[in-house]
mmCIF file of C-alpha atoms in Angstrom:
data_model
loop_
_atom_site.group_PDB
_atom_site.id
_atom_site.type_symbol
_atom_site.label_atom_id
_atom_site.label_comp_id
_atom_site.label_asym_id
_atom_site.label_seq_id
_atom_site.Cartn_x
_atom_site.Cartn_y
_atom_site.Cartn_z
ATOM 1 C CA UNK A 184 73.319 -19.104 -16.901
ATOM 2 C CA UNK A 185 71.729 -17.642 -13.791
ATOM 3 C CA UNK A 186 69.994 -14.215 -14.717
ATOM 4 C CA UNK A 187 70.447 -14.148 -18.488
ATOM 5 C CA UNK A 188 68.092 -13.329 -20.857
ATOM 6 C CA UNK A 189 69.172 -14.695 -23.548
ATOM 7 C CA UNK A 190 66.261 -15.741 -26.565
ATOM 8 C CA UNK A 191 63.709 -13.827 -24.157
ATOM 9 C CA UNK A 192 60.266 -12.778 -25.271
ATOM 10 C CA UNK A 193 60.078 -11.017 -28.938
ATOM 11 C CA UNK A 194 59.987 -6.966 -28.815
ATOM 12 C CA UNK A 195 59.188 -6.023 -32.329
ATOM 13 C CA UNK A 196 55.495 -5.201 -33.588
ATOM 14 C CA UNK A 197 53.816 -4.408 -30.148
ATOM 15 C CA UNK A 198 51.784 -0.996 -29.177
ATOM 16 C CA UNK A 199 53.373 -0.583 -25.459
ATOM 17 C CA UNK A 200 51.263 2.793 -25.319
ATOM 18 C CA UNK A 201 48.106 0.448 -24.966
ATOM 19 C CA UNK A 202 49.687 -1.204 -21.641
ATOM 20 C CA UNK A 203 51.132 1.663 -19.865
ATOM 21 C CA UNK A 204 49.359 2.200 -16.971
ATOM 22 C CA UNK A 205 47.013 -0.445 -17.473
ATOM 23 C CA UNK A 206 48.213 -3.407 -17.934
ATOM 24 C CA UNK A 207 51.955 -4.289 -17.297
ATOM 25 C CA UNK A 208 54.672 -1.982 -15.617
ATOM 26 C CA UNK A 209 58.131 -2.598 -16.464
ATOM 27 C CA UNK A 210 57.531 -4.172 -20.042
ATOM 28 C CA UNK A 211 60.275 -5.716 -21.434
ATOM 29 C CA UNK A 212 58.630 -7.728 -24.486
ATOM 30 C CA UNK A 213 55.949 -10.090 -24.949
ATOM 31 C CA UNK A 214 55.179 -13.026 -25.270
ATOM 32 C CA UNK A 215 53.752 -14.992 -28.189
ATOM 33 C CA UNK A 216 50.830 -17.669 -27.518
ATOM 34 C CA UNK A 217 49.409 -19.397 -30.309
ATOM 35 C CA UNK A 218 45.718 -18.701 -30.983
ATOM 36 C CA UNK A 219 43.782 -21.786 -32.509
ATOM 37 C CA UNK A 220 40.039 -21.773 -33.538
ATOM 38 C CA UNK A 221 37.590 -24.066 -32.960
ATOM 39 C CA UNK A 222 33.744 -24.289 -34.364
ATOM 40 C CA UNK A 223 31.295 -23.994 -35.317
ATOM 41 C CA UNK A 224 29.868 -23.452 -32.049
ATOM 42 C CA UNK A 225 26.137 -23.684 -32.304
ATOM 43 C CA UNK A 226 24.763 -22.164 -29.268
ATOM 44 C CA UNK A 227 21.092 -20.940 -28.423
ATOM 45 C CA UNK A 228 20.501 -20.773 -32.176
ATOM 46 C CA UNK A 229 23.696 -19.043 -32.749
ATOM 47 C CA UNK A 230 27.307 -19.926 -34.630
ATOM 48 C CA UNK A 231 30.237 -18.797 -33.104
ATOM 49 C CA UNK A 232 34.163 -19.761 -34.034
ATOM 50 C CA UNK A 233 36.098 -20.102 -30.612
ATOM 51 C CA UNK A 234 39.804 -18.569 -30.022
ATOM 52 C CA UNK A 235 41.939 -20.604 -27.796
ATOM 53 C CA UNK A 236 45.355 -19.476 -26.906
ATOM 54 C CA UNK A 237 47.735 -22.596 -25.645
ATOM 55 C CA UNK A 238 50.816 -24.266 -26.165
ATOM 56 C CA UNK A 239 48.950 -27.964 -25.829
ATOM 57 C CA UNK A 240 48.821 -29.988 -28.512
ATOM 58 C CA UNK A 241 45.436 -31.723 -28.934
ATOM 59 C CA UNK A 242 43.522 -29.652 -27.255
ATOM 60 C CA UNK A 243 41.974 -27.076 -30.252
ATOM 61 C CA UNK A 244 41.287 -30.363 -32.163
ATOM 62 C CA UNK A 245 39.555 -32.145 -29.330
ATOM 63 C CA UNK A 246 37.216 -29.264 -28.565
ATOM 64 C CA UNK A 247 36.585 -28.591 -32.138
ATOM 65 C CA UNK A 248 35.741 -32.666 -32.254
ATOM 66 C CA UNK A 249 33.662 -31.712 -29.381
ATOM 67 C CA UNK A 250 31.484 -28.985 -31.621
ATOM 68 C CA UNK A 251 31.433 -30.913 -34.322
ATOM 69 C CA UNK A 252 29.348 -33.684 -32.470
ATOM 70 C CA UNK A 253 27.148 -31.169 -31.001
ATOM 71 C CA UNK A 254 26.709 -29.268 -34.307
ATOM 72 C CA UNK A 255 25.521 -32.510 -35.889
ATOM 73 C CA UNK A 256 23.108 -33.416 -32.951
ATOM 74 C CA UNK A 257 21.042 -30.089 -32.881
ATOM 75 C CA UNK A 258 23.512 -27.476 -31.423
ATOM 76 C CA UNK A 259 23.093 -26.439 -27.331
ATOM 77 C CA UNK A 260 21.486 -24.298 -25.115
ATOM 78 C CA UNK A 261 22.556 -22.748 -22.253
ATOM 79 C CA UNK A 262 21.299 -20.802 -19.380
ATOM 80 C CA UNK A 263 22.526 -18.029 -17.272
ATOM 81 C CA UNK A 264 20.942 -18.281 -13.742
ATOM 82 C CA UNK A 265 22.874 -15.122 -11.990
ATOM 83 C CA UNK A 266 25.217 -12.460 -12.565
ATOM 84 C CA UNK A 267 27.257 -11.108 -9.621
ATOM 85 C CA UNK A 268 30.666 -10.045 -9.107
ATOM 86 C CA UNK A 269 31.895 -10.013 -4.942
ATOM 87 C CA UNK A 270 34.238 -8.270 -2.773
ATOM 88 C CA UNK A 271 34.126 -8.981 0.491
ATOM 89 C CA UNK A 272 36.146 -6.499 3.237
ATOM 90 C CA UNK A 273 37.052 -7.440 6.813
ATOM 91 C CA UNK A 274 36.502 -5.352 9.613
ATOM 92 C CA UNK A 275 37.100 -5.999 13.094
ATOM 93 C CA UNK A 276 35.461 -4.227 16.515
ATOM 94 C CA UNK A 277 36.147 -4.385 20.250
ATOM 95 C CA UNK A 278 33.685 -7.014 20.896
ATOM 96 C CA UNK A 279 32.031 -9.986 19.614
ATOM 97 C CA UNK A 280 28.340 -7.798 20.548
ATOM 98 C CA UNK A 281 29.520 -5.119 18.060
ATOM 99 C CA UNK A 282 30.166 -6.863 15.185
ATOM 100 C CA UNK A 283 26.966 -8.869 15.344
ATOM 101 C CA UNK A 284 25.604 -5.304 15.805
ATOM 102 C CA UNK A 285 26.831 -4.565 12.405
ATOM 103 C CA UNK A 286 25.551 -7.700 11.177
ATOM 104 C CA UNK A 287 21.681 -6.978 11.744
ATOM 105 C CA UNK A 288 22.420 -3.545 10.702
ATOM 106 C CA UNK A 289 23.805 -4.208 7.543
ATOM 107 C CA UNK A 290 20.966 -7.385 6.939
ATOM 108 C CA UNK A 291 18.216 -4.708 8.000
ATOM 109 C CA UNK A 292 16.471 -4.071 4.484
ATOM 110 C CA UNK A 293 15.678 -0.561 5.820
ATOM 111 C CA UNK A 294 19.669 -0.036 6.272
ATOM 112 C CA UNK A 295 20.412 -2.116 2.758
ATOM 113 C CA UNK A 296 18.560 0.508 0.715
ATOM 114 C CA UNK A 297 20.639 3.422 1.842
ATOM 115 C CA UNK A 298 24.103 1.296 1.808
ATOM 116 C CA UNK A 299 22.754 0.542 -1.655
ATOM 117 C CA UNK A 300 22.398 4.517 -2.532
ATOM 118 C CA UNK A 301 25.567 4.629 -1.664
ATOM 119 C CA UNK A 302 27.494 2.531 -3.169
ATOM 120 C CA UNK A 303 25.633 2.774 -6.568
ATOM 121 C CA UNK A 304 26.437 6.079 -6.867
ATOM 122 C CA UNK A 305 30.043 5.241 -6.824
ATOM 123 C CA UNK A 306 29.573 4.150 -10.460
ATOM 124 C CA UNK A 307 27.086 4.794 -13.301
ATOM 125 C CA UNK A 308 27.234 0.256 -14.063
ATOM 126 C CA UNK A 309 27.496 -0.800 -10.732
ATOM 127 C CA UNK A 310 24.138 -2.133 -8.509
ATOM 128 C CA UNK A 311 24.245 -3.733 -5.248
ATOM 129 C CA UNK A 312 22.605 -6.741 -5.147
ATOM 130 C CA UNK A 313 23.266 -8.143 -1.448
ATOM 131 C CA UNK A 314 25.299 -8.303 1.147
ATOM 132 C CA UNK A 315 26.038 -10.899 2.822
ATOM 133 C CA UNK A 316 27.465 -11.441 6.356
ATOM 134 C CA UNK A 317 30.058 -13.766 8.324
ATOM 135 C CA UNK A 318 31.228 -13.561 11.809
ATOM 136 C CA UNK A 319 34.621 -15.195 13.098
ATOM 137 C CA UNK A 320 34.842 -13.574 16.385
ATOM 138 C CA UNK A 321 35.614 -9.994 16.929
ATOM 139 C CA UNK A 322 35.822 -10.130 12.753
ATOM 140 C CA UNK A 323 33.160 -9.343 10.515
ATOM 141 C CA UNK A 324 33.709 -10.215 6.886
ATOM 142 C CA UNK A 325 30.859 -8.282 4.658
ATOM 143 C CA UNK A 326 30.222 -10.323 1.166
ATOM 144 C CA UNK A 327 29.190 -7.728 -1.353
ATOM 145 C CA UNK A 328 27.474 -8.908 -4.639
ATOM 146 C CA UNK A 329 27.237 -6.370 -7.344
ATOM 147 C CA UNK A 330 26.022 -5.947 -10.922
ATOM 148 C CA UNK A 331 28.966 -4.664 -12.918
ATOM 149 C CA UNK A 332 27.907 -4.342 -16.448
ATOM 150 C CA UNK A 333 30.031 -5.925 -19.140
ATOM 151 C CA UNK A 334 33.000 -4.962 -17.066
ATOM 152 C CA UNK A 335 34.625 -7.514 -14.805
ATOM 153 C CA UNK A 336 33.919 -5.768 -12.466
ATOM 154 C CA UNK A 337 37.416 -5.624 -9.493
ATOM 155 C CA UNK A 338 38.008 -2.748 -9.501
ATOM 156 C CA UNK A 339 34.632 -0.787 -9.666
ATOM 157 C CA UNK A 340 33.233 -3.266 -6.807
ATOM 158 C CA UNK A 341 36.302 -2.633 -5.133
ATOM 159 C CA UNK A 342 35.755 1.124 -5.233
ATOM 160 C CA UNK A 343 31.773 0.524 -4.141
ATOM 161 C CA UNK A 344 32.834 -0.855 -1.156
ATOM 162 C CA UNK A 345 35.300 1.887 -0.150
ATOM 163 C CA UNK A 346 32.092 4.331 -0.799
ATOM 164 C CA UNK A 347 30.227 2.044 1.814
ATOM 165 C CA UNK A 348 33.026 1.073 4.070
ATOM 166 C CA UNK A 349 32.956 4.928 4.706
ATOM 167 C CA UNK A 350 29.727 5.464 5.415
ATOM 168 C CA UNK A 351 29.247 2.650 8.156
ATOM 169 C CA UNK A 352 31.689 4.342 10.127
ATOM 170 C CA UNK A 353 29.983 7.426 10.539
ATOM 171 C CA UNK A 354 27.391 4.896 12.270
ATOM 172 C CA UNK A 355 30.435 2.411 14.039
ATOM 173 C CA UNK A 356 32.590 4.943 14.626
ATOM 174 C CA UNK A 357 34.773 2.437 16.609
ATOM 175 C CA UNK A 358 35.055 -0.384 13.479
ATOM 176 C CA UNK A 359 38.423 -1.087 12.622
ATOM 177 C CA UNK A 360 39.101 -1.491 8.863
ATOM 178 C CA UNK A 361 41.510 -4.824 8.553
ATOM 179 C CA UNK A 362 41.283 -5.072 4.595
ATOM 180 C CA UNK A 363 39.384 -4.211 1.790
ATOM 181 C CA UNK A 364 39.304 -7.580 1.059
ATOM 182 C CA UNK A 365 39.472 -10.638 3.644
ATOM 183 C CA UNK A 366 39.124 -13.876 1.144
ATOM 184 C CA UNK A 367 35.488 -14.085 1.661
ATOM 185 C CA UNK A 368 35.030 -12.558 -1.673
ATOM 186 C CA UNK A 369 36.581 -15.200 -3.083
ATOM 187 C CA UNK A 370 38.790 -13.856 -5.824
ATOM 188 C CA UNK A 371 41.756 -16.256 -7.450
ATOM 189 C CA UNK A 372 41.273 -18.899 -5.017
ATOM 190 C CA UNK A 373 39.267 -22.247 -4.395
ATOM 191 C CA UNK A 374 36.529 -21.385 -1.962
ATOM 192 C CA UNK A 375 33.479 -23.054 -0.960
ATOM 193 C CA UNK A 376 31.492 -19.833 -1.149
ATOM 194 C CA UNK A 377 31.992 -19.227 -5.291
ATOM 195 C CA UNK A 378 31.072 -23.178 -5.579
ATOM 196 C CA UNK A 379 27.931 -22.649 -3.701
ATOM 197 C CA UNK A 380 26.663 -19.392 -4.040
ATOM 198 C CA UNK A 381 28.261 -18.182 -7.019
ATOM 199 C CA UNK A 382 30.780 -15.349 -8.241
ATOM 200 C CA UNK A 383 30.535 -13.623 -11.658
ATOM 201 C CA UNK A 384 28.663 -15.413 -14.359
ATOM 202 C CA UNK A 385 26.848 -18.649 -13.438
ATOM 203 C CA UNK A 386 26.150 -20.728 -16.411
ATOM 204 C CA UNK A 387 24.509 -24.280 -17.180
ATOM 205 C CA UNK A 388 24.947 -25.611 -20.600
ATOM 206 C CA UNK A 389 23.394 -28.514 -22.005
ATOM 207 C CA UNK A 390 23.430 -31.275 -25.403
ATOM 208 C CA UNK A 391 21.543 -34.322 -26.204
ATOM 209 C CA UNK A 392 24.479 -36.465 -28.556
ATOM 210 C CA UNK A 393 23.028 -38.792 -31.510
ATOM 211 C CA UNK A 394 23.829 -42.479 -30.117
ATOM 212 C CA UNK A 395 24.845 -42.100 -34.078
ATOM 213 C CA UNK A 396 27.505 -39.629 -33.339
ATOM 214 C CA UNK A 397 28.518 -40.858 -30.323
ATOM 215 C CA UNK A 398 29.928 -43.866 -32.209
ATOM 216 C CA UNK A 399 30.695 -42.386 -35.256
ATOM 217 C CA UNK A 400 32.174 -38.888 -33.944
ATOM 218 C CA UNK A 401 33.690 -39.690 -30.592
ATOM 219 C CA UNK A 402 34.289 -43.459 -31.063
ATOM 220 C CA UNK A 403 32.739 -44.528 -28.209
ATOM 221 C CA UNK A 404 29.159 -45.466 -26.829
ATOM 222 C CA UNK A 405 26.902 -44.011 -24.311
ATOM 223 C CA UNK A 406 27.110 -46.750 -21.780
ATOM 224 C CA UNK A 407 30.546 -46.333 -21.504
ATOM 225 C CA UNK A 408 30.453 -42.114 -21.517
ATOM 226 C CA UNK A 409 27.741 -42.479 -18.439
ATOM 227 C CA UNK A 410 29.664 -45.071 -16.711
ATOM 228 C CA UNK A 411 33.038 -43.114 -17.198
ATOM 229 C CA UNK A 412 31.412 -39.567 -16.107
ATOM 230 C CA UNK A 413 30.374 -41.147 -12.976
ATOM 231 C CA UNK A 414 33.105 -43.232 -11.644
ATOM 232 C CA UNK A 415 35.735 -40.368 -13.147
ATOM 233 C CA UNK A 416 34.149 -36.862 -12.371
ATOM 234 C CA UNK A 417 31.610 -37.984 -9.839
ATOM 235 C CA UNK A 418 32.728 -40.409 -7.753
ATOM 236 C CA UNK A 419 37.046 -40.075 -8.308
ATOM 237 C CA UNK A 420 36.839 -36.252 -7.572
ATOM 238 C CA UNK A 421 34.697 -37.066 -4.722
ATOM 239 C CA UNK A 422 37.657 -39.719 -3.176
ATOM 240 C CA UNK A 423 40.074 -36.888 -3.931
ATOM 241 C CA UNK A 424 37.955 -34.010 -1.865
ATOM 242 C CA UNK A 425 37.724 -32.221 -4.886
ATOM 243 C CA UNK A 426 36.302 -28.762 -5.226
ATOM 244 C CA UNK A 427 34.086 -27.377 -7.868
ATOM 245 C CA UNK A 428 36.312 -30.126 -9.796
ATOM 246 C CA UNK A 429 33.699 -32.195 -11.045
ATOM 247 C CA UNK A 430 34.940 -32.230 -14.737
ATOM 248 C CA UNK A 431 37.198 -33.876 -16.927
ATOM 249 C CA UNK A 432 39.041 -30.503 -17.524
ATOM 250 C CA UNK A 433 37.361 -27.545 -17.896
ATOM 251 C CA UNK A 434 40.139 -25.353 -16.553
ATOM 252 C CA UNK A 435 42.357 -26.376 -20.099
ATOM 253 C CA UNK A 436 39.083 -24.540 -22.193
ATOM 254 C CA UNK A 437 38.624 -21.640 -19.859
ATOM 255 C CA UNK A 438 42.589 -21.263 -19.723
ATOM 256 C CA UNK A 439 42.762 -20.922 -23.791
ATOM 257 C CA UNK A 440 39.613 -18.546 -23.785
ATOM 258 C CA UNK A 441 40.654 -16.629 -21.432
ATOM 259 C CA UNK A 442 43.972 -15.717 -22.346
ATOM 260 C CA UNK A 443 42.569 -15.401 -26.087
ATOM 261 C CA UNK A 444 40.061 -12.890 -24.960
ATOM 262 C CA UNK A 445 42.126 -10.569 -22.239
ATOM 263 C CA UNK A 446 40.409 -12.113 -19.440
ATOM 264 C CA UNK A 447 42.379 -12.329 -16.104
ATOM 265 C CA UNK A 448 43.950 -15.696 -16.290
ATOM 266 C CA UNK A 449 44.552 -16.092 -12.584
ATOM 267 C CA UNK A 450 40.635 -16.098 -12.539
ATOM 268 C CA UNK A 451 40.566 -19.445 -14.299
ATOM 269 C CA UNK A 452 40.606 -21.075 -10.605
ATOM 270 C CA UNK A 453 37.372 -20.222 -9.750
ATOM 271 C CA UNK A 454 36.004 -19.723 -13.081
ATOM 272 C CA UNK A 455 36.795 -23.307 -13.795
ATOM 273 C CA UNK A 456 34.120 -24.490 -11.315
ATOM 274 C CA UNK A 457 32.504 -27.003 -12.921
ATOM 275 C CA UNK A 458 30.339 -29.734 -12.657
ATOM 276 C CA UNK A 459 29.840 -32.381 -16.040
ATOM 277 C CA UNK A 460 26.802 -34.707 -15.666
ATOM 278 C CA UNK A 461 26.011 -37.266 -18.794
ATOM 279 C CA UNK A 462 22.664 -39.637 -18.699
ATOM 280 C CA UNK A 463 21.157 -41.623 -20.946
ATOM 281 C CA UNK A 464 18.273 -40.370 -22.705
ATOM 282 C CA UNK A 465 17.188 -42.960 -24.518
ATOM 283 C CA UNK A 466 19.582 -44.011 -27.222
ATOM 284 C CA UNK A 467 21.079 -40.714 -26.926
ATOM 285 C CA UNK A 468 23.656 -39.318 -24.603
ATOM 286 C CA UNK A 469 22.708 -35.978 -22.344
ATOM 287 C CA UNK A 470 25.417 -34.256 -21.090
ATOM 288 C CA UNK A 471 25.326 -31.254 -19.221
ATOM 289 C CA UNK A 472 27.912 -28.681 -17.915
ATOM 290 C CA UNK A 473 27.585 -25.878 -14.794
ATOM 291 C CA UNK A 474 29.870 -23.463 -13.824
ATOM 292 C CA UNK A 475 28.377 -21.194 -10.988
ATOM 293 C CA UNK A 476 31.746 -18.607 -10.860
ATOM 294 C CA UNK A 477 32.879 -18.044 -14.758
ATOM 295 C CA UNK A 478 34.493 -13.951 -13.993
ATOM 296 C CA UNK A 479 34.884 -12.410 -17.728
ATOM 297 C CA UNK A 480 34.722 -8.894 -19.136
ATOM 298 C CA UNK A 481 34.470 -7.277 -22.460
ATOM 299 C CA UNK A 482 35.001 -4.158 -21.734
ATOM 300 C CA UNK A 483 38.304 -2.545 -19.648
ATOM 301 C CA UNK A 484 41.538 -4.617 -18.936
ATOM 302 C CA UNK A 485 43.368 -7.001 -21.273
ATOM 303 C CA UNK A 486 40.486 -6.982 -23.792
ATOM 304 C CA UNK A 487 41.101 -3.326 -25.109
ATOM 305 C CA UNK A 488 44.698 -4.741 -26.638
ATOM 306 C CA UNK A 489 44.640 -5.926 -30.626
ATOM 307 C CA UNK A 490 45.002 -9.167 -30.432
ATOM 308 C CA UNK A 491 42.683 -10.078 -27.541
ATOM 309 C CA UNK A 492 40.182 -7.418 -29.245
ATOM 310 C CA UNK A 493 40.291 -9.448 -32.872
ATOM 311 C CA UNK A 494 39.566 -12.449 -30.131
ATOM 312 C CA UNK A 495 36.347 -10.827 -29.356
ATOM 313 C CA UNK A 496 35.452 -9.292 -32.030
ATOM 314 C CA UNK A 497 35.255 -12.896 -33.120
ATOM 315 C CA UNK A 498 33.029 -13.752 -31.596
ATOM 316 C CA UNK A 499 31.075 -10.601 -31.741
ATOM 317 C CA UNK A 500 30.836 -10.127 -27.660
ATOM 318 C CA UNK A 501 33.312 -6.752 -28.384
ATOM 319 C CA UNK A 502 32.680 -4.049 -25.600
ATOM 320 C CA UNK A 503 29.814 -2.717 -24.051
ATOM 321 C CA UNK A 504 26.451 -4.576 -25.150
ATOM 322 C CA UNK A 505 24.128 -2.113 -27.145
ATOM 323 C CA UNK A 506 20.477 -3.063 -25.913
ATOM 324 C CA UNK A 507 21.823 -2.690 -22.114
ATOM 325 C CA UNK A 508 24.682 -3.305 -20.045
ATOM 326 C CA UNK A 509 26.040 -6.800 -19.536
ATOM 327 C CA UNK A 510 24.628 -8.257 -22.587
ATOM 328 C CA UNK A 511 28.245 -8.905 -23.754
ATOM 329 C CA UNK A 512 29.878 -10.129 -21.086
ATOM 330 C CA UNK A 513 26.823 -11.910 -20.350
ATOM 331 C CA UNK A 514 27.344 -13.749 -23.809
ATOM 332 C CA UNK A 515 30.605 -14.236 -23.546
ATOM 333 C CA UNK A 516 29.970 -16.753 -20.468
ATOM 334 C CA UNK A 517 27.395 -18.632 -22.112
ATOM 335 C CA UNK A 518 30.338 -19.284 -24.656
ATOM 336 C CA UNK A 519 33.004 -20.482 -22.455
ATOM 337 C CA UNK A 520 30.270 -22.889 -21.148
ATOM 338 C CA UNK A 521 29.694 -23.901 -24.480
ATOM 339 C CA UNK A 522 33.278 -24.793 -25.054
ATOM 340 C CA UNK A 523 33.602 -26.265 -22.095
ATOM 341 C CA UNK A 524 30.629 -28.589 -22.844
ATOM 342 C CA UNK A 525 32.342 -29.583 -26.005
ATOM 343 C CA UNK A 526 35.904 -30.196 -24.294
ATOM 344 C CA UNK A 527 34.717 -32.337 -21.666
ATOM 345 C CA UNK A 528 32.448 -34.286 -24.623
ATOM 346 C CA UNK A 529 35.214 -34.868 -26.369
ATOM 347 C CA UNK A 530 38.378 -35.639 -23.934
ATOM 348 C CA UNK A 531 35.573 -38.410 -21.964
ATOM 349 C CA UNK A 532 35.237 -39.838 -25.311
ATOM 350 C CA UNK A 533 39.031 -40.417 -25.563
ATOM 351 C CA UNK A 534 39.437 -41.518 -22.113
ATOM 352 C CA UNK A 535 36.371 -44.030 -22.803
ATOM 353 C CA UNK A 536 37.783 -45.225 -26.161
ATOM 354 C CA UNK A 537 41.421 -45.439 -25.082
ATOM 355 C CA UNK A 538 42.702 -43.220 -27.530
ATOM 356 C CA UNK A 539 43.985 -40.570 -25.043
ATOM 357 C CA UNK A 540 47.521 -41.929 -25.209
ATOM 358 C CA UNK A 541 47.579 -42.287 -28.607
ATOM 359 C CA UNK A 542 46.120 -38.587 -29.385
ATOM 360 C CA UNK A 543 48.566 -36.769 -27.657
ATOM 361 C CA UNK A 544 51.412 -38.886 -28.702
ATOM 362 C CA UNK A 545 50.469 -37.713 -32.239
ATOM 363 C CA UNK A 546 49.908 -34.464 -31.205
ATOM 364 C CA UNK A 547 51.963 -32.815 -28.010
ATOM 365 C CA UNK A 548 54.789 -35.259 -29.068
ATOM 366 C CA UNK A 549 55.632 -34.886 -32.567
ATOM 367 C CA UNK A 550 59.493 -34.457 -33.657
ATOM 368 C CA UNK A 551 59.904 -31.679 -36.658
ATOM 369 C CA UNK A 552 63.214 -31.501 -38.155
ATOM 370 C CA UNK A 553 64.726 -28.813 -36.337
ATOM 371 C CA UNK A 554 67.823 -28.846 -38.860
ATOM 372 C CA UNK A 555 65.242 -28.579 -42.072
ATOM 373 C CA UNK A 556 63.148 -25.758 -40.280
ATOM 374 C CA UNK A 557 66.353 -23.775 -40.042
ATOM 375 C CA UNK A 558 67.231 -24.112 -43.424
ATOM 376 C CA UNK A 559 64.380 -23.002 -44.180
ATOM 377 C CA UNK A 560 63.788 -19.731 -42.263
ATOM 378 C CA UNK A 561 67.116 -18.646 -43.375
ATOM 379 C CA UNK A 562 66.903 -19.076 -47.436
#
């Protein structure tokens, strides 16, 4: 029936005080995600077990297959080339003249250090990096990159740019603020700019596979895993103008992780930006993963709340790093890359195999005895 509520989420057992305010307005419940774990994880010398929070079958077990074949083959390393969240305001002026004016002033590395003054005393984490510039018309969209600790980062970019915002129009007095943020940024959306330039973490992750494991392990070979990655994520996303969707399915790892961790799962659409390569290297199979936008936090949002804290604590990324700012967050993306390496190893082996069908049959599809778990719960 339209508008009932009837068997909504559970209510019992929460701490609302640690969402008020923050969080969620209007709470009427929550809801409950499962939380599988999947490892070891052997990462830059390091173990880690991974939480993933989903309601797909298959999917814990085929990443964990995923570790376990990396595990056995040496473990991975990853690499983390740049580290900048963006906002990105739109302002508009009179003229096309005046907002190229603002353009060159804004570019002028003379002008940059004081708009950098500026807005990095807006917060005691937060460093402009660069701005960059784009012009459509009378409309100047400003691309801020920023430094922003082991924080996210929104909302003290966000307040950065208001800092800066307000000092450019003591110079263009007659610039008209549109938005504090026109899309260039580009946050919870597909753009061009976060494939190519990058937004948050960017991460590449690599793994040379025993040709041993790759039969034994993932039941497959590495002819067929090369062939596959190409004609699949290479050339099939290409025919279907994908983009940054040059993966098997890196969004399902980033998904679980995030949610598991109190990340912003709306960010999983740029943060799942990915491209998988695999080569042969001699007998062996290389197979690489980079992701130039992954947006996490430890610190500030979802991942002060229990559950999402235990997630991180996990993995022992908690808070704000010790030795200097970002180190957790920092961590924390080499990890999702890392998971993401071992989902894509392991769902290519299934496609390649062609037991894809049969795995989630077994697993997404199963039939308990409703009647028997009922008797059960209520003896």
């Amino acid at each position: 029936k339209r508008g009932s509520f009837a068997g909504g989420p559970a209510v019992e057992g929460f701490d609302y005080r640690s969402i008020l305010g923050q969080c969620c307005e209007n709470p009427v419940g929550y809801v409950q995600i499962p939380v599988g774990v999947a490892g070891p994880l052997l990462l830059d010398g390091e173990e880690y077990m991974v939480p993933m929070a989903t309601t797909e079958g298959c999917l814990v077990a085929s990443t964990n297959r995923g570790f376990k074949a990396i595990y056995a083959s040496g473990g991975a390393e990853s690499v983390l080339f740049n580290d900048s969240m963006t906002r990105a305001p739109i302002v508009r002026f009179h003229s096309v003249v005046r907002a190229a004016q603002l353009k060159f002033f804004v570019e002028n590395p003379l002008n940059f250090d004081a708009l950098a003054v500026v807005f990095n005393m807006s917060s005691r984490f937060a460093k402009l990096e660069k701005i960059r510039c784009a012009i459509a018309g009378r409309n100047l969209y400003l691309r801020f990159s920023c430094s922003t600790g082991d924080a996210m980062g929104m909302n003290m970019i966000s307040k950065g740019v208001q800092c800066v915002i307000e000092f450019l129009q003591n110079e263009f007095p007659d610039m008209e603020v549109v938005g504090i943020s026109g899309n260039f940024c580009s946050d919870k959306k597909a753009a061009a700019v976060n494939w190519i330039e990058g937004r948050g973490k960017s991460v590449t992750c690599e793994a040379v596979i025993k040709e041993e494991l790759v039969r034994k392990v993932l039941k497959t070979d590495v002819d067929s895993l090369v062939k596959l990655n190409v004609n699949k994520n290479l050339v099939g996303s290409a025919m279907a103008g994908a983009l940054g969707g040059f993966n098997a399915h890196a969004s399902n790892i980033v998904s679980a992780v995030f949610i598991a961790t109190g990340q912003d799962p709306a960010q999983n659409i740029e943060s799942s930006h990915c491209i998988t390569l695999m080569e042969a290297d001699g007998n062996d199979l290389h197979i690489s993963v980079t992701m130039p936008s992954i947006e996490v936090g430890t610190v500030g949002g979802g991942t002060q709340l229990a559950s999402q804290s235990a997630c991180l604590n996990l993995l022992g990324v908690k808070g704000a790093g010790k030795d200097s700012p970002g180190l957790n967050s920092r961590q924390l993306a080499r990890i999702v890359a890392g998971a993401v390496l071992a989902g894509e190893l392991s769902l290519m082996s299934a496609i390649a195999s062609g037991q894809l069908v049969k795995s989630h049959m077994k697993y997404n599809r199963s039939n308990p005895d409703v009647a028997n778990l009922a008797s059960v719960k209520h003896r």
